[in-house]
Amino acid sequence: MPLDLPKAYDATAVEPDVYQRWETNGCFKAGAGKRAGKPSYTIAIPPPNVTGVLHMGHALNNTLQDTLIRWRRMQGHDTLWQPGTDHAGIATESVVVKQVQEQGLTRDGLGRPEFLKRVWAWKEQSGGKIVQQLRKLGASCDWSRERFTMDEGLSRAVRTMFKRLYDAGLIYRGTRMVNWCPVQKTALADDEVEHIEKNGHLWKLRYDLEDNSGSIVVETTRPETFFGDTAVAVNPADERYQAMIGKRVRLPIIGRLIPIIGDEHADPAKGSGAVKITPAHDPNDYEVGKRHNLPLIQVIGFDGTMTTEAAHFAGQDRFVCRKAVCAELEASGVLLGSTQIMHSVGHSYRSNAPIEAMVTEQWFVKMAPLAERALKETQEGRVLFHPDRWAKVYGQWLTDVRDWCISRQIWWGHRIPAWTCAACGKHTVAIEDATVCQHCGSKDIIQDSDVLDTWFSSALWPYSTLGWPEQTPELARYFPTSTLVTDRGIIFFWVARMVMTSMFALDKKPFSDVYIHGTVLDERGDKMSKSKGNGIDPLVMISGGTQKYLGKEFTCPGYGADAMRYTLLDMTTEGQDLKLSPSKFETGRNFANKVWNAGRFLLTNLSERPLAAPPTDAQALAAAIGFPEVWLLDRLQGAIDECTTALERFRYNDYANSAYRFFRDDLCDWYVEWAKRRFKAGGAEAQAAATVLAYAFERVLRLLHPGMPFLTEHLWQYLQDQTGGKAWDQFLMLQAWPETVSTLRSAGAGERMARLQAVVTSVRNVRNLVGLADGVAVAAVVDAPDAATLQMDGEFLTDRGNLSALTIASGVAKPPQSVTTVVGALKVHIPLSGLVDLTKVKVQLEKRGQVLAKSISGKEARLGNADYVARAPAEQVAETKLLLVSERAELTNVNETLATL
RNA sequence: GGUCUUUUAGCUCAGUUGGCUAGAGCACUACCUUGACAUGGUAGGGGUCACAGGUUCGAGUCCUGUAAAGACCACCA
């Protein structure tokens, strides 16, 4: 049949159609294509924010997962890539709060039920967008199993886990100093606080003694908190202040008297050695306060404004107040000046607002017992990190982990399944909504108004998505999952907590391997982010479009998901960050186009010359009519081996490079060029070459498929059509991953071809050197000790070297006016017809002579070293000697040639 | 303050257990519009492997130190 394939591959025209066929034919379903005797292989997707938009980090993360799952699926494993999305509590709630504000409304004004209705509406409206975007990327998730962290089933899992932890005494309610975000008005966990180094002031304040016998100076970065001071601490061993312990000082403005206390917390070496104690607003001071029974005076409210304790500053924003307080204290001589300092200030990782330490009552998870088991899993090698250095980071965090504050004072999330009894004050924790107090039977109970930290539900993800707490068939079949692919940023938030909850509730690790990939950076090395405007939109790279990047606009016609995936894989080296720029994706685009065109060449030939039978292993072997064919099939085995090993080791760049090398160098540059001669010859020779090429091409499509699924599937369908099958009857994505075939291995083929390639390259080199075009045939005289062997490949040499005549003989004389190249034990003489620029040749040869001389003297020195000869492995010494002989021969030739020019 | 990572060609990066002339892609130079592909081909130029010591017959690779860049952790007034 006639084939009219476009010269340039247009991914945007191919990919949507291919994806749709996969999806409608159930190729993504759990277990699709599985073969008996293979274990399950599961990946639980790191659930993206349900209202989020795909960014390059997602593209990388999901490319790596898809590559693994496609590879394992082809290997015949019972695979499941479990997709879903996360409700992302604070992040989503704050988006909707803003939307509501734009309508002139407030969250509290709307009330909880109405506000939540709006969040759900926003989730319905924008949710699914990111899931569609993952499809564009080619993600082969089982979409029929898509889950959302606030689904009924997952919510039940959350409640069950909460109850089990509570019953085990691992969840408790306590009054503690926690990190408070005044913008979101909620408590945050310790690891949700980002410490940022900021420029600040250290102010000196003078507090006068009650008896006016003197004063004491304290230093603070937070002068506005002095209203909450309930003591001044000095070190009991500090002689300067010993006499003052027990006396009282008068706070400025408000005149309240506070004691001077002795406490180890005061460091004589720091500042004045005396420190103001504000137990309600500083974690250290809180501890000091507890030791000395100091009152807690809250001067900053939960909304970040000053309370009535702050006298006439009440109602002011904390930062406005700071300035005003400083001004007033300076005027009254209390503020004695300030110094500039750099200090780290905690910020909410969600709102970016500086956090306040606040004493509140919250729910906590007791971490130590959970952490201990989680730690064991990595220490005893049951959960492996790749690269393994992250196991250390994980271990360190688990070793000094502090209790996890899990209650959030927001509305969007899993409401805490605990009810407080008005009668007895005790808590009833239940999976089903409670109606009576478990302790006293009172019906006067009320559910806790807080919701759980988003990470609480994420921590259950690998098994809650499979139906836990029910003992579902899926849970039995796919849990524990196999590989977790994620970013180093959430090792603590997510990875560690999954291991902890899983060990606790299921007594099983949640996954065996954790692959931590690098971070996506822009071309300057900065993290990509919306606010910096340095993000590269994956959808623009895939489907085309215009976007701003680093202040400039760029347009991409749409390189396709395959191109982007290939580039990402190529750049994914163990644990390294990826410095990207839009032009990086040309690498993938170019390679995709190369694959397309090689396919086009094959398909066109097949359409003109149909194969007698489809290419199979046995036929390919039988069709291996010549050495180049034998060699190609041998190389293919090497590529299969390399790709498989690379993927087993999570070496994505090795996988991409091995496939690339084989495809471009071996298949295209050497074999396809040679096959053109076979095709020209026609008949059985052409048939045989086409069979071998079709076979090798089909195999390499399989190798490339996990990385470049669309293009390979597309070409494979054409190939089916041209080799006796029917397009879209079957799918490449469900074909078997290639295994090496021992009968297609050929010992020595690599060396034999390498020698031929070296001869051909040396001829081309000489031609280039003397300024002859590639199309100009030259004669060659090869002096070969094993002339008879080399003569068998004479046709290949003649064709690939574009030789007008080829003489191969042992000990043949060097023709006059010829340039000689030494290739191992061979001498390749190219007689020059006198049309050449001899000075150019001379310069080249002289250069070569210098390189040789240097190498020879190095080897002579080495061999002259008795220690080397005695201690280095014998084969190595022998090899050095051999090389020395050949280099000396070549140098002689170079000199001889130079003499004749 | 602590832990970790990085430093190899103009740029982005490979370089497994130490081994012979250190590789790739992009960029660069010359030639080639040849029947798969100019998003291409052929050939080529370009590196004292951050620096200083050490171990070794032999170091990009191992050890010690220095410098620079980056990431994370930490309650520092």
PDB file of C-alpha atoms in Angstrom, chain A residues 335-577:
ATOM      1  CA  LEU A 335      15.273  52.296  74.264  1.00  0.00           C
ATOM      2  CA  LEU A 336      19.012  52.667  74.352  1.00  0.00           C
ATOM      3  CA  GLY A 337      19.690  51.994  70.698  1.00  0.00           C
ATOM      4  CA  SER A 338      19.873  49.080  68.400  1.00  0.00           C
ATOM      5  CA  THR A 339      22.219  47.010  66.276  1.00  0.00           C
ATOM      6  CA  GLN A 340      21.545  45.463  62.897  1.00  0.00           C
ATOM      7  CA  ILE A 341      21.597  41.689  62.876  1.00  0.00           C
ATOM      8  CA  MET A 342      20.810  38.798  60.569  1.00  0.00           C
ATOM      9  CA  HIS A 343      18.517  36.343  62.209  1.00  0.00           C
ATOM     10  CA  SER A 344      16.236  33.589  61.049  1.00  0.00           C
ATOM     11  CA  VAL A 345      12.541  34.244  61.224  1.00  0.00           C
ATOM     12  CA  GLY A 346       9.954  31.513  60.892  1.00  0.00           C
ATOM     13  CA  HIS A 347       7.473  31.883  58.047  1.00  0.00           C
ATOM     14  CA  SER A 348       4.465  29.849  57.075  1.00  0.00           C
ATOM     15  CA  TYR A 349       5.369  27.754  54.042  1.00  0.00           C
ATOM     16  CA  ARG A 350       1.880  28.360  52.741  1.00  0.00           C
ATOM     17  CA  SER A 351       1.118  32.014  53.370  1.00  0.00           C
ATOM     18  CA  ASN A 352       4.728  33.191  53.701  1.00  0.00           C
ATOM     19  CA  ALA A 353       3.672  35.278  56.682  1.00  0.00           C
ATOM     20  CA  PRO A 354       5.992  35.405  59.692  1.00  0.00           C
ATOM     21  CA  ILE A 355       4.660  32.960  62.222  1.00  0.00           C
ATOM     22  CA  GLU A 356       3.984  33.664  65.873  1.00  0.00           C
ATOM     23  CA  ALA A 357       4.641  31.278  68.705  1.00  0.00           C
ATOM     24  CA  MET A 358       1.323  30.944  70.480  1.00  0.00           C
ATOM     25  CA  VAL A 359       0.071  28.886  73.354  1.00  0.00           C
ATOM     26  CA  THR A 360      -3.024  27.011  72.274  1.00  0.00           C
ATOM     27  CA  GLU A 361      -4.762  23.724  72.783  1.00  0.00           C
ATOM     28  CA  GLN A 362      -4.211  21.351  69.855  1.00  0.00           C
ATOM     29  CA  TRP A 363      -4.249  17.702  68.854  1.00  0.00           C
ATOM     30  CA  PHE A 364      -0.878  16.015  68.600  1.00  0.00           C
ATOM     31  CA  VAL A 365       0.514  12.726  67.379  1.00  0.00           C
ATOM     32  CA  LYS A 366       3.066  11.193  69.672  1.00  0.00           C
ATOM     33  CA  MET A 367       5.870  10.480  67.262  1.00  0.00           C
ATOM     34  CA  ALA A 368       8.608   8.613  69.081  1.00  0.00           C
ATOM     35  CA  PRO A 369       7.097   5.081  68.991  1.00  0.00           C
ATOM     36  CA  LEU A 370       6.019   5.515  65.363  1.00  0.00           C
ATOM     37  CA  ALA A 371       9.364   6.924  64.341  1.00  0.00           C
ATOM     38  CA  GLU A 372      11.264   4.060  65.854  1.00  0.00           C
ATOM     39  CA  ARG A 373       9.597   1.493  63.612  1.00  0.00           C
ATOM     40  CA  ALA A 374       9.872   3.713  60.553  1.00  0.00           C
ATOM     41  CA  LEU A 375      13.551   4.111  61.195  1.00  0.00           C
ATOM     42  CA  LYS A 376      14.062   0.362  61.422  1.00  0.00           C
ATOM     43  CA  GLU A 377      12.665  -0.157  57.946  1.00  0.00           C
ATOM     44  CA  THR A 378      15.476   1.817  56.351  1.00  0.00           C
ATOM     45  CA  GLN A 379      18.153   0.760  58.783  1.00  0.00           C
ATOM     46  CA  GLU A 380      17.441  -2.886  58.107  1.00  0.00           C
ATOM     47  CA  GLY A 381      17.239  -2.361  54.380  1.00  0.00           C
ATOM     48  CA  ARG A 382      13.566  -3.031  53.782  1.00  0.00           C
ATOM     49  CA  VAL A 383      12.952   0.471  52.469  1.00  0.00           C
ATOM     50  CA  LEU A 384      15.723   1.681  50.196  1.00  0.00           C
ATOM     51  CA  PHE A 385      16.382   5.240  49.203  1.00  0.00           C
ATOM     52  CA  HIS A 386      17.913   6.134  45.833  1.00  0.00           C
ATOM     53  CA  PRO A 387      20.333   7.844  46.099  1.00  0.00           C
ATOM     54  CA  ASP A 388      20.916   6.263  49.481  1.00  0.00           C
ATOM     55  CA  ARG A 389      22.216   9.398  51.150  1.00  0.00           C
ATOM     56  CA  TRP A 390      18.593  10.442  51.666  1.00  0.00           C
ATOM     57  CA  ALA A 391      18.193   7.551  54.073  1.00  0.00           C
ATOM     58  CA  LYS A 392      20.484   9.475  56.385  1.00  0.00           C
ATOM     59  CA  VAL A 393      18.435  12.648  56.100  1.00  0.00           C
ATOM     60  CA  TYR A 394      15.283  10.636  56.733  1.00  0.00           C
ATOM     61  CA  GLY A 395      16.925   8.900  59.672  1.00  0.00           C
ATOM     62  CA  GLN A 396      18.112  12.090  61.290  1.00  0.00           C
ATOM     63  CA  TRP A 397      14.686  13.631  61.129  1.00  0.00           C
ATOM     64  CA  LEU A 398      13.067  10.563  62.646  1.00  0.00           C
ATOM     65  CA  THR A 399      15.670  10.463  65.375  1.00  0.00           C
ATOM     66  CA  ASP A 400      14.860  13.864  66.831  1.00  0.00           C
ATOM     67  CA  VAL A 401      11.318  14.177  65.633  1.00  0.00           C
ATOM     68  CA  ARG A 402       8.980  16.140  67.835  1.00  0.00           C
ATOM     69  CA  ASP A 403       5.283  15.528  68.322  1.00  0.00           C
ATOM     70  CA  TRP A 404       3.178  16.419  65.337  1.00  0.00           C
ATOM     71  CA  CYS A 405       0.529  19.070  65.703  1.00  0.00           C
ATOM     72  CA  ILE A 406      -2.285  17.776  63.490  1.00  0.00           C
ATOM     73  CA  SER A 407      -5.181  20.143  64.181  1.00  0.00           C
ATOM     74  CA  ARG A 408      -5.746  23.098  61.919  1.00  0.00           C
ATOM     75  CA  GLN A 409      -8.128  25.949  62.584  1.00  0.00           C
ATOM     76  CA  ILE A 410      -9.512  25.912  59.080  1.00  0.00           C
ATOM     77  CA  TRP A 411     -12.602  24.376  57.532  1.00  0.00           C
ATOM     78  CA  TRP A 412     -11.457  22.601  54.369  1.00  0.00           C
ATOM     79  CA  GLY A 413     -10.303  19.152  55.320  1.00  0.00           C
ATOM     80  CA  HIS A 414     -11.143  16.131  57.399  1.00  0.00           C
ATOM     81  CA  ARG A 415     -12.967  17.317  60.491  1.00  0.00           C
ATOM     82  CA  ILE A 416     -11.443  15.813  63.570  1.00  0.00           C
ATOM     83  CA  PRO A 417     -13.561  12.804  64.628  1.00  0.00           C
ATOM     84  CA  ALA A 418     -13.611  13.779  68.282  1.00  0.00           C
ATOM     85  CA  TRP A 419     -16.576  14.992  70.272  1.00  0.00           C
ATOM     86  CA  THR A 420     -16.330  16.901  73.532  1.00  0.00           C
ATOM     87  CA  CYS A 421     -18.908  16.256  76.212  1.00  0.00           C
ATOM     88  CA  ALA A 422     -20.458  19.286  77.832  1.00  0.00           C
ATOM     89  CA  ALA A 423     -21.350  17.234  80.884  1.00  0.00           C
ATOM     90  CA  CYS A 424     -18.105  15.470  81.734  1.00  0.00           C
ATOM     91  CA  GLY A 425     -15.652  17.316  79.482  1.00  0.00           C
ATOM     92  CA  LYS A 426     -14.170  14.122  78.074  1.00  0.00           C
ATOM     93  CA  HIS A 427     -13.548  13.270  74.438  1.00  0.00           C
ATOM     94  CA  THR A 428     -15.299  10.636  72.429  1.00  0.00           C
ATOM     95  CA  VAL A 429     -13.378   9.569  69.352  1.00  0.00           C
ATOM     96  CA  ALA A 430     -15.357   7.569  66.812  1.00  0.00           C
ATOM     97  CA  ILE A 431     -15.305   6.485  63.191  1.00  0.00           C
ATOM     98  CA  GLU A 432     -19.056   6.993  62.748  1.00  0.00           C
ATOM     99  CA  ASP A 433     -20.456  10.325  63.922  1.00  0.00           C
ATOM    100  CA  ALA A 434     -20.921  10.065  67.678  1.00  0.00           C
ATOM    101  CA  THR A 435     -24.251  10.951  69.313  1.00  0.00           C
ATOM    102  CA  VAL A 436     -23.572  10.164  72.936  1.00  0.00           C
ATOM    103  CA  CYS A 437     -20.615  10.603  75.219  1.00  0.00           C
ATOM    104  CA  GLN A 438     -18.762   7.353  75.582  1.00  0.00           C
ATOM    105  CA  HIS A 439     -17.867   8.200  79.144  1.00  0.00           C
ATOM    106  CA  CYS A 440     -21.038   9.509  80.771  1.00  0.00           C
ATOM    107  CA  GLY A 441     -23.714   8.838  78.183  1.00  0.00           C
ATOM    108  CA  SER A 442     -24.654  12.467  77.849  1.00  0.00           C
ATOM    109  CA  LYS A 443     -26.091  13.509  74.517  1.00  0.00           C
ATOM    110  CA  ASP A 444     -24.736  16.975  74.957  1.00  0.00           C
ATOM    111  CA  ILE A 445     -21.607  16.491  72.854  1.00  0.00           C
ATOM    112  CA  ILE A 446     -20.109  18.619  70.158  1.00  0.00           C
ATOM    113  CA  GLN A 447     -17.642  17.748  67.432  1.00  0.00           C
ATOM    114  CA  ASP A 448     -14.272  19.429  67.412  1.00  0.00           C
ATOM    115  CA  SER A 449     -14.424  22.283  64.947  1.00  0.00           C
ATOM    116  CA  ASP A 450     -10.857  21.836  63.681  1.00  0.00           C
ATOM    117  CA  VAL A 451      -9.744  19.810  60.707  1.00  0.00           C
ATOM    118  CA  LEU A 452      -6.693  17.608  60.300  1.00  0.00           C
ATOM    119  CA  ASP A 453      -3.423  18.574  58.719  1.00  0.00           C
ATOM    120  CA  THR A 454      -3.528  17.686  55.031  1.00  0.00           C
ATOM    121  CA  TRP A 455      -0.512  15.474  55.498  1.00  0.00           C
ATOM    122  CA  PHE A 456      -2.505  13.287  57.843  1.00  0.00           C
ATOM    123  CA  SER A 457      -4.568  11.960  54.957  1.00  0.00           C
ATOM    124  CA  SER A 458      -1.576  11.939  52.609  1.00  0.00           C
ATOM    125  CA  ALA A 459       0.211   9.719  55.097  1.00  0.00           C
ATOM    126  CA  LEU A 460      -2.327   6.986  54.370  1.00  0.00           C
ATOM    127  CA  TRP A 461      -2.289   7.392  50.591  1.00  0.00           C
ATOM    128  CA  PRO A 462      -0.592   4.153  49.456  1.00  0.00           C
ATOM    129  CA  TYR A 463      -3.184   1.994  51.224  1.00  0.00           C
ATOM    130  CA  SER A 464      -6.207   4.246  51.678  1.00  0.00           C
ATOM    131  CA  THR A 465      -6.435   4.421  47.886  1.00  0.00           C
ATOM    132  CA  LEU A 466      -6.547   0.631  47.789  1.00  0.00           C
ATOM    133  CA  GLY A 467      -9.519   0.441  50.110  1.00  0.00           C
ATOM    134  CA  TRP A 468      -8.030   0.246  53.599  1.00  0.00           C
ATOM    135  CA  PRO A 469      -9.393  -0.200  56.268  1.00  0.00           C
ATOM    136  CA  GLU A 470     -11.422  -2.744  54.296  1.00  0.00           C
ATOM    137  CA  GLN A 471      -9.475  -5.842  53.341  1.00  0.00           C
ATOM    138  CA  THR A 472     -10.061  -5.372  49.633  1.00  0.00           C
ATOM    139  CA  PRO A 473      -8.669  -7.627  46.908  1.00  0.00           C
ATOM    140  CA  GLU A 474      -6.720  -4.643  45.588  1.00  0.00           C
ATOM    141  CA  LEU A 475      -5.049  -4.137  48.938  1.00  0.00           C
ATOM    142  CA  ALA A 476      -4.004  -7.779  48.980  1.00  0.00           C
ATOM    143  CA  ARG A 477      -2.829  -7.638  45.387  1.00  0.00           C
ATOM    144  CA  TYR A 478      -1.016  -4.305  45.181  1.00  0.00           C
ATOM    145  CA  PHE A 479       0.171  -3.510  48.686  1.00  0.00           C
ATOM    146  CA  PRO A 480       2.918  -2.908  49.714  1.00  0.00           C
ATOM    147  CA  THR A 481       3.560  -0.740  46.702  1.00  0.00           C
ATOM    148  CA  SER A 482       6.867  -0.981  44.919  1.00  0.00           C
ATOM    149  CA  THR A 483       8.444   2.348  44.168  1.00  0.00           C
ATOM    150  CA  LEU A 484       7.768   5.839  45.404  1.00  0.00           C
ATOM    151  CA  VAL A 485       9.071   8.589  43.147  1.00  0.00           C
ATOM    152  CA  THR A 486       9.210  11.977  44.756  1.00  0.00           C
ATOM    153  CA  ASP A 487      11.009  15.150  45.572  1.00  0.00           C
ATOM    154  CA  ARG A 488      13.413  15.635  48.464  1.00  0.00           C
ATOM    155  CA  GLY A 489      11.219  18.478  49.744  1.00  0.00           C
ATOM    156  CA  ILE A 490       8.634  16.121  51.160  1.00  0.00           C
ATOM    157  CA  ILE A 491      10.734  13.387  52.727  1.00  0.00           C
ATOM    158  CA  PHE A 492       9.619  14.554  56.170  1.00  0.00           C
ATOM    159  CA  PHE A 493       6.118  15.765  55.362  1.00  0.00           C
ATOM    160  CA  TRP A 494       5.139  12.722  53.457  1.00  0.00           C
ATOM    161  CA  VAL A 495       7.589   9.854  52.983  1.00  0.00           C
ATOM    162  CA  ALA A 496       8.414   9.398  56.663  1.00  0.00           C
ATOM    163  CA  ARG A 497       4.806   9.707  57.721  1.00  0.00           C
ATOM    164  CA  MET A 498       3.645   7.122  55.211  1.00  0.00           C
ATOM    165  CA  VAL A 499       6.141   4.656  56.609  1.00  0.00           C
ATOM    166  CA  MET A 500       5.081   5.470  60.167  1.00  0.00           C
ATOM    167  CA  THR A 501       1.343   5.048  59.668  1.00  0.00           C
ATOM    168  CA  SER A 502       1.770   2.003  57.489  1.00  0.00           C
ATOM    169  CA  MET A 503       3.935   0.194  59.996  1.00  0.00           C
ATOM    170  CA  PHE A 504       1.532   1.129  62.756  1.00  0.00           C
ATOM    171  CA  ALA A 505      -1.754   0.196  61.122  1.00  0.00           C
ATOM    172  CA  LEU A 506      -0.818  -2.491  58.615  1.00  0.00           C
ATOM    173  CA  ASP A 507       2.416  -3.755  60.049  1.00  0.00           C
ATOM    174  CA  LYS A 508       3.870  -3.510  56.538  1.00  0.00           C
ATOM    175  CA  LYS A 509       6.123  -1.030  54.835  1.00  0.00           C
ATOM    176  CA  PRO A 510       4.232   1.092  52.284  1.00  0.00           C
ATOM    177  CA  PHE A 511       6.877   0.726  49.526  1.00  0.00           C
ATOM    178  CA  SER A 512      10.242  -0.873  48.923  1.00  0.00           C
ATOM    179  CA  ASP A 513      12.133   1.812  47.045  1.00  0.00           C
ATOM    180  CA  VAL A 514      12.059   5.558  47.286  1.00  0.00           C
ATOM    181  CA  TYR A 515      13.538   7.364  44.321  1.00  0.00           C
ATOM    182  CA  ILE A 516      14.329  10.980  45.120  1.00  0.00           C
ATOM    183  CA  HIS A 517      14.776  12.993  41.965  1.00  0.00           C
ATOM    184  CA  GLY A 518      16.366  16.395  41.565  1.00  0.00           C
ATOM    185  CA  THR A 519      14.685  19.754  41.557  1.00  0.00           C
ATOM    186  CA  VAL A 520      13.809  21.525  38.344  1.00  0.00           C
ATOM    187  CA  LEU A 521      15.776  24.761  38.019  1.00  0.00           C
ATOM    188  CA  ASP A 522      15.867  27.492  35.429  1.00  0.00           C
ATOM    189  CA  GLU A 523      18.950  28.067  33.305  1.00  0.00           C
ATOM    190  CA  ARG A 524      20.471  30.329  35.980  1.00  0.00           C
ATOM    191  CA  GLY A 525      20.110  27.671  38.625  1.00  0.00           C
ATOM    192  CA  ASP A 526      17.154  29.162  40.461  1.00  0.00           C
ATOM    193  CA  LYS A 527      14.183  27.109  41.498  1.00  0.00           C
ATOM    194  CA  MET A 528      11.278  27.573  39.122  1.00  0.00           C
ATOM    195  CA  SER A 529       8.373  29.429  40.642  1.00  0.00           C
ATOM    196  CA  LYS A 530       5.350  31.386  39.598  1.00  0.00           C
ATOM    197  CA  SER A 531       6.409  34.485  41.453  1.00  0.00           C
ATOM    198  CA  LYS A 532       9.841  34.563  39.828  1.00  0.00           C
ATOM    199  CA  GLY A 533       8.382  34.080  36.359  1.00  0.00           C
ATOM    200  CA  ASN A 534      11.032  31.520  35.533  1.00  0.00           C
ATOM    201  CA  GLY A 535       8.817  28.507  35.056  1.00  0.00           C
ATOM    202  CA  ILE A 536       8.657  26.599  31.799  1.00  0.00           C
ATOM    203  CA  ASP A 537       5.124  25.442  31.165  1.00  0.00           C
ATOM    204  CA  PRO A 538       5.172  21.765  30.216  1.00  0.00           C
ATOM    205  CA  LEU A 539       1.963  22.174  28.253  1.00  0.00           C
ATOM    206  CA  VAL A 540       3.541  24.827  26.081  1.00  0.00           C
ATOM    207  CA  MET A 541       6.398  22.447  25.348  1.00  0.00           C
ATOM    208  CA  ILE A 542       3.979  19.604  24.595  1.00  0.00           C
ATOM    209  CA  SER A 543       1.150  21.251  22.701  1.00  0.00           C
ATOM    210  CA  GLY A 544       2.643  24.556  21.708  1.00  0.00           C
ATOM    211  CA  GLY A 545       1.986  28.117  22.719  1.00  0.00           C
ATOM    212  CA  THR A 546       3.623  31.263  23.919  1.00  0.00           C
ATOM    213  CA  GLN A 547       4.747  31.998  27.436  1.00  0.00           C
ATOM    214  CA  LYS A 548       6.935  34.316  29.437  1.00  0.00           C
ATOM    215  CA  TYR A 549      10.169  32.950  30.790  1.00  0.00           C
ATOM    216  CA  LEU A 550      12.714  35.125  32.597  1.00  0.00           C
ATOM    217  CA  GLY A 551      11.045  38.253  31.304  1.00  0.00           C
ATOM    218  CA  LYS A 552      11.144  37.209  27.672  1.00  0.00           C
ATOM    219  CA  GLU A 553       8.466  35.646  25.553  1.00  0.00           C
ATOM    220  CA  PHE A 554       9.106  32.449  23.736  1.00  0.00           C
ATOM    221  CA  THR A 555       6.962  30.411  21.451  1.00  0.00           C
ATOM    222  CA  CYS A 556       7.064  26.680  21.056  1.00  0.00           C
ATOM    223  CA  PRO A 557       5.263  25.025  18.169  1.00  0.00           C
ATOM    224  CA  GLY A 558       4.668  21.986  20.358  1.00  0.00           C
ATOM    225  CA  TYR A 559       7.398  19.410  20.567  1.00  0.00           C
ATOM    226  CA  GLY A 560       5.172  16.744  22.038  1.00  0.00           C
ATOM    227  CA  ALA A 561       5.250  14.906  25.311  1.00  0.00           C
ATOM    228  CA  ASP A 562       7.783  12.388  24.010  1.00  0.00           C
ATOM    229  CA  ALA A 563      10.327  15.090  23.252  1.00  0.00           C
ATOM    230  CA  MET A 564       9.914  16.633  26.674  1.00  0.00           C
ATOM    231  CA  ARG A 565      10.048  13.269  28.381  1.00  0.00           C
ATOM    232  CA  TYR A 566      13.176  12.264  26.533  1.00  0.00           C
ATOM    233  CA  THR A 567      14.939  15.470  27.511  1.00  0.00           C
ATOM    234  CA  LEU A 568      13.919  15.052  31.133  1.00  0.00           C
ATOM    235  CA  LEU A 569      15.089  11.434  31.216  1.00  0.00           C
ATOM    236  CA  ASP A 570      18.344  12.344  29.532  1.00  0.00           C
ATOM    237  CA  MET A 571      18.983  14.959  32.213  1.00  0.00           C
ATOM    238  CA  THR A 572      17.991  12.827  35.171  1.00  0.00           C
ATOM    239  CA  THR A 573      21.227  11.688  36.668  1.00  0.00           C
ATOM    240  CA  GLU A 574      21.292  10.286  40.138  1.00  0.00           C
ATOM    241  CA  GLY A 575      20.086  12.981  42.469  1.00  0.00           C
ATOM    242  CA  GLN A 576      21.288  15.944  40.430  1.00  0.00           C
ATOM    243  CA  ASP A 577      19.102  18.985  39.937  1.00  0.00           C
TER     244      ASP A 577
END
